[in-house]
GROMACS .gro file of C-alpha atoms in nm:
model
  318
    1UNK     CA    1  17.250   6.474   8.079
    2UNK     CA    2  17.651   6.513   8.085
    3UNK     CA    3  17.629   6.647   7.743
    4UNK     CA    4  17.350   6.904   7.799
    5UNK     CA    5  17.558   7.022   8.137
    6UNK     CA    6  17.869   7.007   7.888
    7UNK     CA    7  17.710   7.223   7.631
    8UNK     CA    8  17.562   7.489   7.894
    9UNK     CA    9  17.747   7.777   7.753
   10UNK     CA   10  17.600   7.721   7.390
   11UNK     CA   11  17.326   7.710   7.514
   12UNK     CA   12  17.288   8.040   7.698
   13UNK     CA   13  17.431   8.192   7.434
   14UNK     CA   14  17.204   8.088   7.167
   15UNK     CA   15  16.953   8.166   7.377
   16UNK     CA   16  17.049   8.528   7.402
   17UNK     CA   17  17.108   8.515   7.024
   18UNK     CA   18  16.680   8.441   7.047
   19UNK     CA   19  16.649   8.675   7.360
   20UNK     CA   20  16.791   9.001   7.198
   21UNK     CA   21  16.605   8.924   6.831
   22UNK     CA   22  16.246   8.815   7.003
   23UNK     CA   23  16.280   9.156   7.165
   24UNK     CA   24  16.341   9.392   6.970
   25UNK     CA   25  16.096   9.267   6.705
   26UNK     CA   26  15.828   9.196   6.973
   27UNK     CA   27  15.897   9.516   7.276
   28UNK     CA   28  16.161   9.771   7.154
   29UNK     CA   29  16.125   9.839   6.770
   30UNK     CA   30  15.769   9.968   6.873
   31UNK     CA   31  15.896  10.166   7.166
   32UNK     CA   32  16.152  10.312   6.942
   33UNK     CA   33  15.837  10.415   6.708
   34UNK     CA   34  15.680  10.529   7.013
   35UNK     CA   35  15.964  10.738   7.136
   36UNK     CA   36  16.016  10.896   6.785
   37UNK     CA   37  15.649  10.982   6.760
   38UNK     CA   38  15.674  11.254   7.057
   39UNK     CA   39  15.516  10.933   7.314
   40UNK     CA   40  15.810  10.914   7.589
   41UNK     CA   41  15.798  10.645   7.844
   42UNK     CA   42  16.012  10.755   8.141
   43UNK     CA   43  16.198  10.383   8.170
   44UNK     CA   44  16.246  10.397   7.822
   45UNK     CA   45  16.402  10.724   7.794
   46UNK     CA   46  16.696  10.671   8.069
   47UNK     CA   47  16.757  10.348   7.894
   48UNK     CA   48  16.823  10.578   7.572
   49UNK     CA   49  16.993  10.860   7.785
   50UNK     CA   50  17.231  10.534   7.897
   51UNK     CA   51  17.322  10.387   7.587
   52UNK     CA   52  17.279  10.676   7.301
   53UNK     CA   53  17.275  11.007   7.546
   54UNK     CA   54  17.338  11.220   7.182
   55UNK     CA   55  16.977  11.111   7.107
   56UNK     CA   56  16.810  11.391   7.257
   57UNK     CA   57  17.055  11.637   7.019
   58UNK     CA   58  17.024  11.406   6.705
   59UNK     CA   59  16.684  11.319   6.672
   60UNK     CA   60  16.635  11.639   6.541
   61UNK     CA   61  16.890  11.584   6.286
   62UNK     CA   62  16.831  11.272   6.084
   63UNK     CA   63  16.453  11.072   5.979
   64UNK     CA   64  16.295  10.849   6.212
   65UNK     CA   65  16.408  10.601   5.958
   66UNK     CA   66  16.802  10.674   6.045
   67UNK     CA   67  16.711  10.569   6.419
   68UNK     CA   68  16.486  10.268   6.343
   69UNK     CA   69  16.801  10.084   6.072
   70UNK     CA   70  17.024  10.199   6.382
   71UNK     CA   71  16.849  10.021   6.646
   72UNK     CA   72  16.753   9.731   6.457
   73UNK     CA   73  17.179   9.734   6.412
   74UNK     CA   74  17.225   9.691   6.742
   75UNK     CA   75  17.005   9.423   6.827
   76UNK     CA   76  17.136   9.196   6.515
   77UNK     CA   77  17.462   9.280   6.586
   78UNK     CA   78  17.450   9.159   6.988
   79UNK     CA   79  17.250   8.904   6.821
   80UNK     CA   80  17.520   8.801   6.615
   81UNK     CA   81  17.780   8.806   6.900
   82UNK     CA   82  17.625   8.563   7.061
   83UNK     CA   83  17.549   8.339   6.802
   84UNK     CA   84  17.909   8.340   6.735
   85UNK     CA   85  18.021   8.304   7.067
   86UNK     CA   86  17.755   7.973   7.094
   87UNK     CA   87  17.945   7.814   6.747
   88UNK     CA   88  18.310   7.866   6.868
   89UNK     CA   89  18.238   7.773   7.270
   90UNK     CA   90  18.032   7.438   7.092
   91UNK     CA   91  18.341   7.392   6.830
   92UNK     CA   92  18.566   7.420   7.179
   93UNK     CA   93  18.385   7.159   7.399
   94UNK     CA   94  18.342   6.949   7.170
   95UNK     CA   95  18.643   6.938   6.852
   96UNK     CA   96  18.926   6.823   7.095
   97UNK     CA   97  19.196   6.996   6.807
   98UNK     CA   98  19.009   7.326   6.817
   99UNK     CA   99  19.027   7.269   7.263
  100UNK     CA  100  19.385   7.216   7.179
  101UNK     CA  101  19.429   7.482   7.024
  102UNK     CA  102  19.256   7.741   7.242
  103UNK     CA  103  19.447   7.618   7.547
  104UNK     CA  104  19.788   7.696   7.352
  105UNK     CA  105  19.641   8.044   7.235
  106UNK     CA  106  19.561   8.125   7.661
  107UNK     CA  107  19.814   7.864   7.881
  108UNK     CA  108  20.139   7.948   7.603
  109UNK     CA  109  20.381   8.157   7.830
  110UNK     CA  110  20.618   8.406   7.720
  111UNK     CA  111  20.871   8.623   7.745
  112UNK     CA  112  21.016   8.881   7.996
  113UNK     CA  113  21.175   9.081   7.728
  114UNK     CA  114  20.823   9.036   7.491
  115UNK     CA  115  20.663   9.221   7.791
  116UNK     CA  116  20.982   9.491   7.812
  117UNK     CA  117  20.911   9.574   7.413
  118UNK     CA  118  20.539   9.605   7.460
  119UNK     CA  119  20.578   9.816   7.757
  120UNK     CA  120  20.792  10.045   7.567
  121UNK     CA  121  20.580  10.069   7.276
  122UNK     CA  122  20.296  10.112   7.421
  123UNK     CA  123  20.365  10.443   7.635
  124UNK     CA  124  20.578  10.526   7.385
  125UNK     CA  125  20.245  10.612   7.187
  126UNK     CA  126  20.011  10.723   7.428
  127UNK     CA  127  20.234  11.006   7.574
  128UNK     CA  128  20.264  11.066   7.158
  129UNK     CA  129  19.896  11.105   7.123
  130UNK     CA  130  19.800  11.248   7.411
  131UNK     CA  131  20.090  11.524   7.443
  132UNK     CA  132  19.789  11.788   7.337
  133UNK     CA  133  19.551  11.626   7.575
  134UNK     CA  134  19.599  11.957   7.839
  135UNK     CA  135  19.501  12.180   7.560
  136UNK     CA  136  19.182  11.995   7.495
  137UNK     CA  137  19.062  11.992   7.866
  138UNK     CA  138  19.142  12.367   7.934
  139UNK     CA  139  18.946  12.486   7.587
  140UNK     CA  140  18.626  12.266   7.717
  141UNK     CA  141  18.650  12.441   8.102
  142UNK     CA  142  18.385  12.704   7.976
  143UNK     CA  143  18.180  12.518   7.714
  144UNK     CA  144  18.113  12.253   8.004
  145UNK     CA  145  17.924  12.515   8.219
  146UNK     CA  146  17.673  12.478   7.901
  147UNK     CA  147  17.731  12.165   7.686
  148UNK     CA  148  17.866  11.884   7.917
  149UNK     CA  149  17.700  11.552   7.877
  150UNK     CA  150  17.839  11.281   8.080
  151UNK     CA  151  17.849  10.984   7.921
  152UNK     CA  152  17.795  10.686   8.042
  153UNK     CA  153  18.030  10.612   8.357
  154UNK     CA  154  18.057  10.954   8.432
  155UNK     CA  155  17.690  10.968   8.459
  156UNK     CA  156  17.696  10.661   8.686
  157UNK     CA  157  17.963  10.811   8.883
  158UNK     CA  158  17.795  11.164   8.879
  159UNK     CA  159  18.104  11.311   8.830
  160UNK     CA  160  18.082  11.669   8.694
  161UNK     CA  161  18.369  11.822   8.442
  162UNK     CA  162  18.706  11.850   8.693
  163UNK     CA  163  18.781  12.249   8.793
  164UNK     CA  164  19.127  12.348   8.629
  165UNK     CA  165  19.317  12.317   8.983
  166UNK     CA  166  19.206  11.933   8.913
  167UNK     CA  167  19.278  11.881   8.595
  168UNK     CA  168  19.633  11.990   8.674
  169UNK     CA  169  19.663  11.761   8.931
  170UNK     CA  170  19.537  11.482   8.731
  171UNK     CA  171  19.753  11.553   8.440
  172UNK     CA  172  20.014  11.557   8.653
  173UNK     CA  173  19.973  11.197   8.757
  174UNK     CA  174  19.862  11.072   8.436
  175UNK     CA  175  20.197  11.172   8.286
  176UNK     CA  176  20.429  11.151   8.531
  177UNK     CA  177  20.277  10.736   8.588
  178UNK     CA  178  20.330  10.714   8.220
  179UNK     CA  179  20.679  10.832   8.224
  180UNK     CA  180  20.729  10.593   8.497
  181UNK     CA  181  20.566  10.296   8.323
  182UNK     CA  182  20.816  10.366   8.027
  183UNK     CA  183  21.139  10.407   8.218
  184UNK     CA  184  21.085  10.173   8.518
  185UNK     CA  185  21.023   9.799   8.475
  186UNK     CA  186  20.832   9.828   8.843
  187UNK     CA  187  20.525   9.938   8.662
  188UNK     CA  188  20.301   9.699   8.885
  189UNK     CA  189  20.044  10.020   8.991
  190UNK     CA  190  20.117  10.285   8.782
  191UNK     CA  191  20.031  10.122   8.426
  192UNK     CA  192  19.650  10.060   8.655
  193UNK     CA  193  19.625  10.445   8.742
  194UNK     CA  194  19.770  10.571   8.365
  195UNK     CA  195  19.450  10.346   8.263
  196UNK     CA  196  19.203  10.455   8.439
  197UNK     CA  197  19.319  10.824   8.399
  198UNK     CA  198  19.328  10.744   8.040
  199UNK     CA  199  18.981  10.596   8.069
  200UNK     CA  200  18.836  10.932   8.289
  201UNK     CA  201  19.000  11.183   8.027
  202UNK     CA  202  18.834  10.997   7.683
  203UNK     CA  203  18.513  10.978   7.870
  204UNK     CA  204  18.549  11.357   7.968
  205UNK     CA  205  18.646  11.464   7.606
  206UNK     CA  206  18.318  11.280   7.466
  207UNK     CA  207  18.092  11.402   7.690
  208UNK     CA  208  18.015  11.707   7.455
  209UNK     CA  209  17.769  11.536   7.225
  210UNK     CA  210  18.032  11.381   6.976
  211UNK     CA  211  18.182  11.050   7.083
  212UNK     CA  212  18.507  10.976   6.878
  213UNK     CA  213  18.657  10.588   6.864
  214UNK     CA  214  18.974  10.678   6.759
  215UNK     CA  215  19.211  10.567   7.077
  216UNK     CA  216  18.950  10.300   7.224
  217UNK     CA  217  19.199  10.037   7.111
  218UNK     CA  218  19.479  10.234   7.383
  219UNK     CA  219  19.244  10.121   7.634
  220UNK     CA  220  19.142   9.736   7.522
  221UNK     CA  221  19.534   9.765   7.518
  222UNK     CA  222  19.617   9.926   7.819
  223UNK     CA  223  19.395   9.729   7.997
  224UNK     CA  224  19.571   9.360   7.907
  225UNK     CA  225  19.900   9.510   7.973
  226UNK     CA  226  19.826   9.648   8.287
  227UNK     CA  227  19.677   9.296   8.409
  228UNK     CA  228  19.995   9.119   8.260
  229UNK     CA  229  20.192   9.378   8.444
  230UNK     CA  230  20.057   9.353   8.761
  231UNK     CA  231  20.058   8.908   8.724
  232UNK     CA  232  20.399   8.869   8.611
  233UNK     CA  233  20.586   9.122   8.877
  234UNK     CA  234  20.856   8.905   9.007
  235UNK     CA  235  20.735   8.623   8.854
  236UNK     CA  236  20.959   8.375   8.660
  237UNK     CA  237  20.742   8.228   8.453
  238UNK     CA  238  20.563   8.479   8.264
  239UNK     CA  239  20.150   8.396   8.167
  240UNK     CA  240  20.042   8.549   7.879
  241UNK     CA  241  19.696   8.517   7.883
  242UNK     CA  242  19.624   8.892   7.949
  243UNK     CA  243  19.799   8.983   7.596
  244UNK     CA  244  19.569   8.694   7.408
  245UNK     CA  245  19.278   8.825   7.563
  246UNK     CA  246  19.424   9.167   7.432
  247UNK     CA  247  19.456   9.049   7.061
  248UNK     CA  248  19.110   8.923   7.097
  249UNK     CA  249  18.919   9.193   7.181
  250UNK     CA  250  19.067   9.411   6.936
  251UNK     CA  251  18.979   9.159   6.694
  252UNK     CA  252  18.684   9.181   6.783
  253UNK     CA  253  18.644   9.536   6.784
  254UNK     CA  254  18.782   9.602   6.440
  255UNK     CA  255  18.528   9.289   6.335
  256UNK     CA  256  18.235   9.426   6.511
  257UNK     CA  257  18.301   9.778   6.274
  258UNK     CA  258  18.315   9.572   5.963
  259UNK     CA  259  17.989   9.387   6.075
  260UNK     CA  260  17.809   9.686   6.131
  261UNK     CA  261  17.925   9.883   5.847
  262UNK     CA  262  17.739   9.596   5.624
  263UNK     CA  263  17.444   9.576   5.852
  264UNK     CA  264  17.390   9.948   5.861
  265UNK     CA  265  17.480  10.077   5.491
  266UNK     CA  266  17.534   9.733   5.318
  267UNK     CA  267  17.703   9.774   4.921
  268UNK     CA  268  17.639  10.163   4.960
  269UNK     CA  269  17.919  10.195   5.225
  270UNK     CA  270  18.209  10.171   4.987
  271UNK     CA  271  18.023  10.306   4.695
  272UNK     CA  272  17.897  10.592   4.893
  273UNK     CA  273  18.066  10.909   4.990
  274UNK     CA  274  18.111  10.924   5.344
  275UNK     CA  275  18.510  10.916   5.289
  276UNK     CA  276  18.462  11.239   5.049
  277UNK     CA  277  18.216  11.379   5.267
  278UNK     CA  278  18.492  11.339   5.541
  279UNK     CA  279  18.770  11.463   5.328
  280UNK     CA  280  18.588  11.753   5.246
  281UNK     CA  281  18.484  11.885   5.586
  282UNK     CA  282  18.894  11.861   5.731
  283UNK     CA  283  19.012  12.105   5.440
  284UNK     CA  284  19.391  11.920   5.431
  285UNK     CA  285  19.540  11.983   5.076
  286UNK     CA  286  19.590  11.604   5.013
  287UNK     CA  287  19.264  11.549   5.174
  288UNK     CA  288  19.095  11.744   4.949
  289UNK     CA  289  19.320  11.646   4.667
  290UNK     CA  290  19.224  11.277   4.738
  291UNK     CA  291  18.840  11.336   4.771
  292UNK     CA  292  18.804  11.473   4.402
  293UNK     CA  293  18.859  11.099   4.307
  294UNK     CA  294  18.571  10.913   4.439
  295UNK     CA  295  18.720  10.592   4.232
  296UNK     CA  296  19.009  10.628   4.472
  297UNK     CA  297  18.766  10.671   4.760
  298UNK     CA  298  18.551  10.347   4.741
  299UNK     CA  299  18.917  10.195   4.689
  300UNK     CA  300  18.981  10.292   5.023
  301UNK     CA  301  18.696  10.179   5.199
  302UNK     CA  302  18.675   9.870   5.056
  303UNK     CA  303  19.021   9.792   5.175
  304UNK     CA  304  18.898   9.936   5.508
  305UNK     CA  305  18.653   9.700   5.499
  306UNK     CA  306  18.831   9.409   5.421
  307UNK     CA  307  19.067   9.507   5.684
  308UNK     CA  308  18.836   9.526   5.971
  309UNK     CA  309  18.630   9.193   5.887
  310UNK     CA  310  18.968   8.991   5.823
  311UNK     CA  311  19.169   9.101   6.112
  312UNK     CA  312  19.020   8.849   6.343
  313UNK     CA  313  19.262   8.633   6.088
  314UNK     CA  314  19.522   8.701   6.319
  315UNK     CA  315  19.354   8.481   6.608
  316UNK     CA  316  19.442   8.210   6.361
  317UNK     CA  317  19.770   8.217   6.316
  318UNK     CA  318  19.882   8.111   6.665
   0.00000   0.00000   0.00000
C-alpha cells in the first residue's frame, strides 16, 4: 500500500496518457467528423472557438483530412506528455541517483551576479524586439473594428482591442518598467507588470486570425525571472529553482515542436518544401537565393529538427 501511495503521480499520469487516447478514438475524432460535415454541436463548437478560434476561417481552406491528422496530433501528443511525465516522476521516486539528481537540478543555489547578467540580457532583448511593437498596435486600430479575434485569455477576459489613448498609456508602462528592470537591480514589481504587458500585447497582436510563436520563449522566460526576481529581493542566499523550471519548459517547448513536426508530417517534413514555400513568400534576396536549393533546404530542417528534439539534452548536463 506504501508503494501504490508512493507511485500516485505515475499513476495519474498514465492514466491521462489512457484518458486523452480512449477519447479521442472513442468521443472526439467522431465529433470532429461531425463538425466538419456541416453537424455543429453548440458545446462542441466553443470548445473549438477555445482552443483553435482560426477554425471557423480555415476550415474553408484546407481538406477535412488536414483537421482530422491535426486533431489526432494533439491528442497523441498530450498523450505523450503524460506518458513521459509518468516514466521520469516513476524513474524519480524510485532510482535514488536520478532523486539525487533532480534535487541538485531544483535545491542548487546560485549567484547574485548570475541573476544581474540574466537580468541584463534579458531586457536587453525584449526592448530589441519589441522597439516596433507601437507601430504594430496603431496599424491594427482600424482592422480591429472588422477582424479582431480574441484569443484565448482575451476572450476569457472579454477584453476588446485597447482605444489608442490606451495603448499609449500601456506602452508607456511597458517600456518605461522595462527600462527600469534593466537599469535598477530593485526590479521586484516591475519585471511582473513588463510580463504581463508583454503577455496582453502578443495576445492582442494574434488575435487577427494568424497566431505567430516566435517570442513565446520571452514569456516562459520572463516568467521564471520575474518569480526569481521577486524570491531573491534582499535575500542572501539566492534559490534558483525559478531559472531550472525556466530551462525546462523551454525544453520542453522546443521538444514538443520536434514531436509534433514527426507526428504531423513524419519523413516529408524535411524532404518537403515548407522552408521554400516560406522563403518564397518573404521575397529577401538571400531568401530567395537560398530557396532555389531545395538540397540546402531539407539540410536546414533536418538540423532544425535535430535541434528541437535534442535540446532537452541540456536538462542533462547539470
Amino acid at each position: 500500500m506504501n508503494k501504490v501511495k508512493k507511485n500516485i503521480l505515475p499513476f495519474i499520469c498514465f492514466g491521462l496518457t489512457l484518458l486523452f487516447l480512449s477519447s479521442f478514438h472513442l468521443f472526439f475524432e467522431n465529433e470532429i467528423h461531425l463538425l466538419l460535415d456541416g453537424k455543429k454541436t453548440v458545446w462542441t463548437t466553443e470548445i473549438i472557438n477555445w482552443l483553435y478560434p482560426r477554425f471557423e476561417a480555415e476550415q474553408h481552406r484546407f481538406s477535412p483530412d488536414f483537421f482530422l491528422a491535426k486533431t489526432h496530433s494533439v491528442f497523441y501528443r498530450g498523450a505523450s506528455v503524460f506518458f513521459l511525465l509518468g516514466l521520469v516522476s516513476t524513474l524519480i521516486i524510485n532510482n535514488s541517483k536520478v532523486s539525487e539528481k533532480w534535487d541538485v537540478f531544483w535545491n542548487q543555489p546560485t549567484s547574485n551576479t548570475t541573476i544581474e547578467y540574466l537580468n541584463k540580457i534579458y531586457f536587453f532583448f525584449l526592448l530589441f524586439f519589441t522597439w516596433d511593437l507601437s507601430f504594430d498596435l496603431y496599424e491594427l486600430q482600424t482592422a480591429a473594428r472588422f477582424f479582431y479575434q480574441p484569443v484565448f485569455i482575451l476572450k476569457l477576459t472579454h477584453l476588446n482591442f485597447p482605444s489608442f489613448w490606451l495603448s499609449n498609456v500601456l506602452l508607456v508602462f511597458f517600456y518605461g518598467s522595462a527600462l527600469w528592470s534593466f537599469f535598477s537591480k530593485h526590479r521586484k514589481w516591475t519585471t511582473f507588470l513588463v510580463i504581463l504587458l508583454f503577455i496582453y500585447f502578443e495576445s492582442l497582436l494574434n488575435s487577427f486570425g494568424k497566431v505567430d510563436h516566435g517570442l513565446t520563449t520571452f514569456i516562459y522566460t520572463g516568467i521564471g525571472l520575474s518569480l526569481i526576481n521577486f524570491i531573491n529581493q534582499g535575500e542572501k542566499t539566492k534559490v534558483k529553482w525559478p531559472l531550472s523550471l525556466t530551462q525546462l519548459w523551454i525544453c520542453l517547448c522546443y521538444f514538443l515542436a520536434g514531436i509534433e513536426k514527426i507526428t504531423t508530417s513524419g519523413i516529408d517534413w524535411v524532404l518537403g518544401d515548407s522552408l521554400q514555400d516560406f522563403l518564397f513568400a518573404h521575397h529577401t534576396t538571400l531568401g530567395l537565393w537560398l530557396a532555389d536549393y531545395s538540397f540546402i533546404c531539407s539540410i536546414l530542417m533536418s538540423l532544425t529538427l535535430v535541434l528541437q528534439l535534442g535540446f532537452i539534452s541540456v536538462l542533462l548536463n547539470k
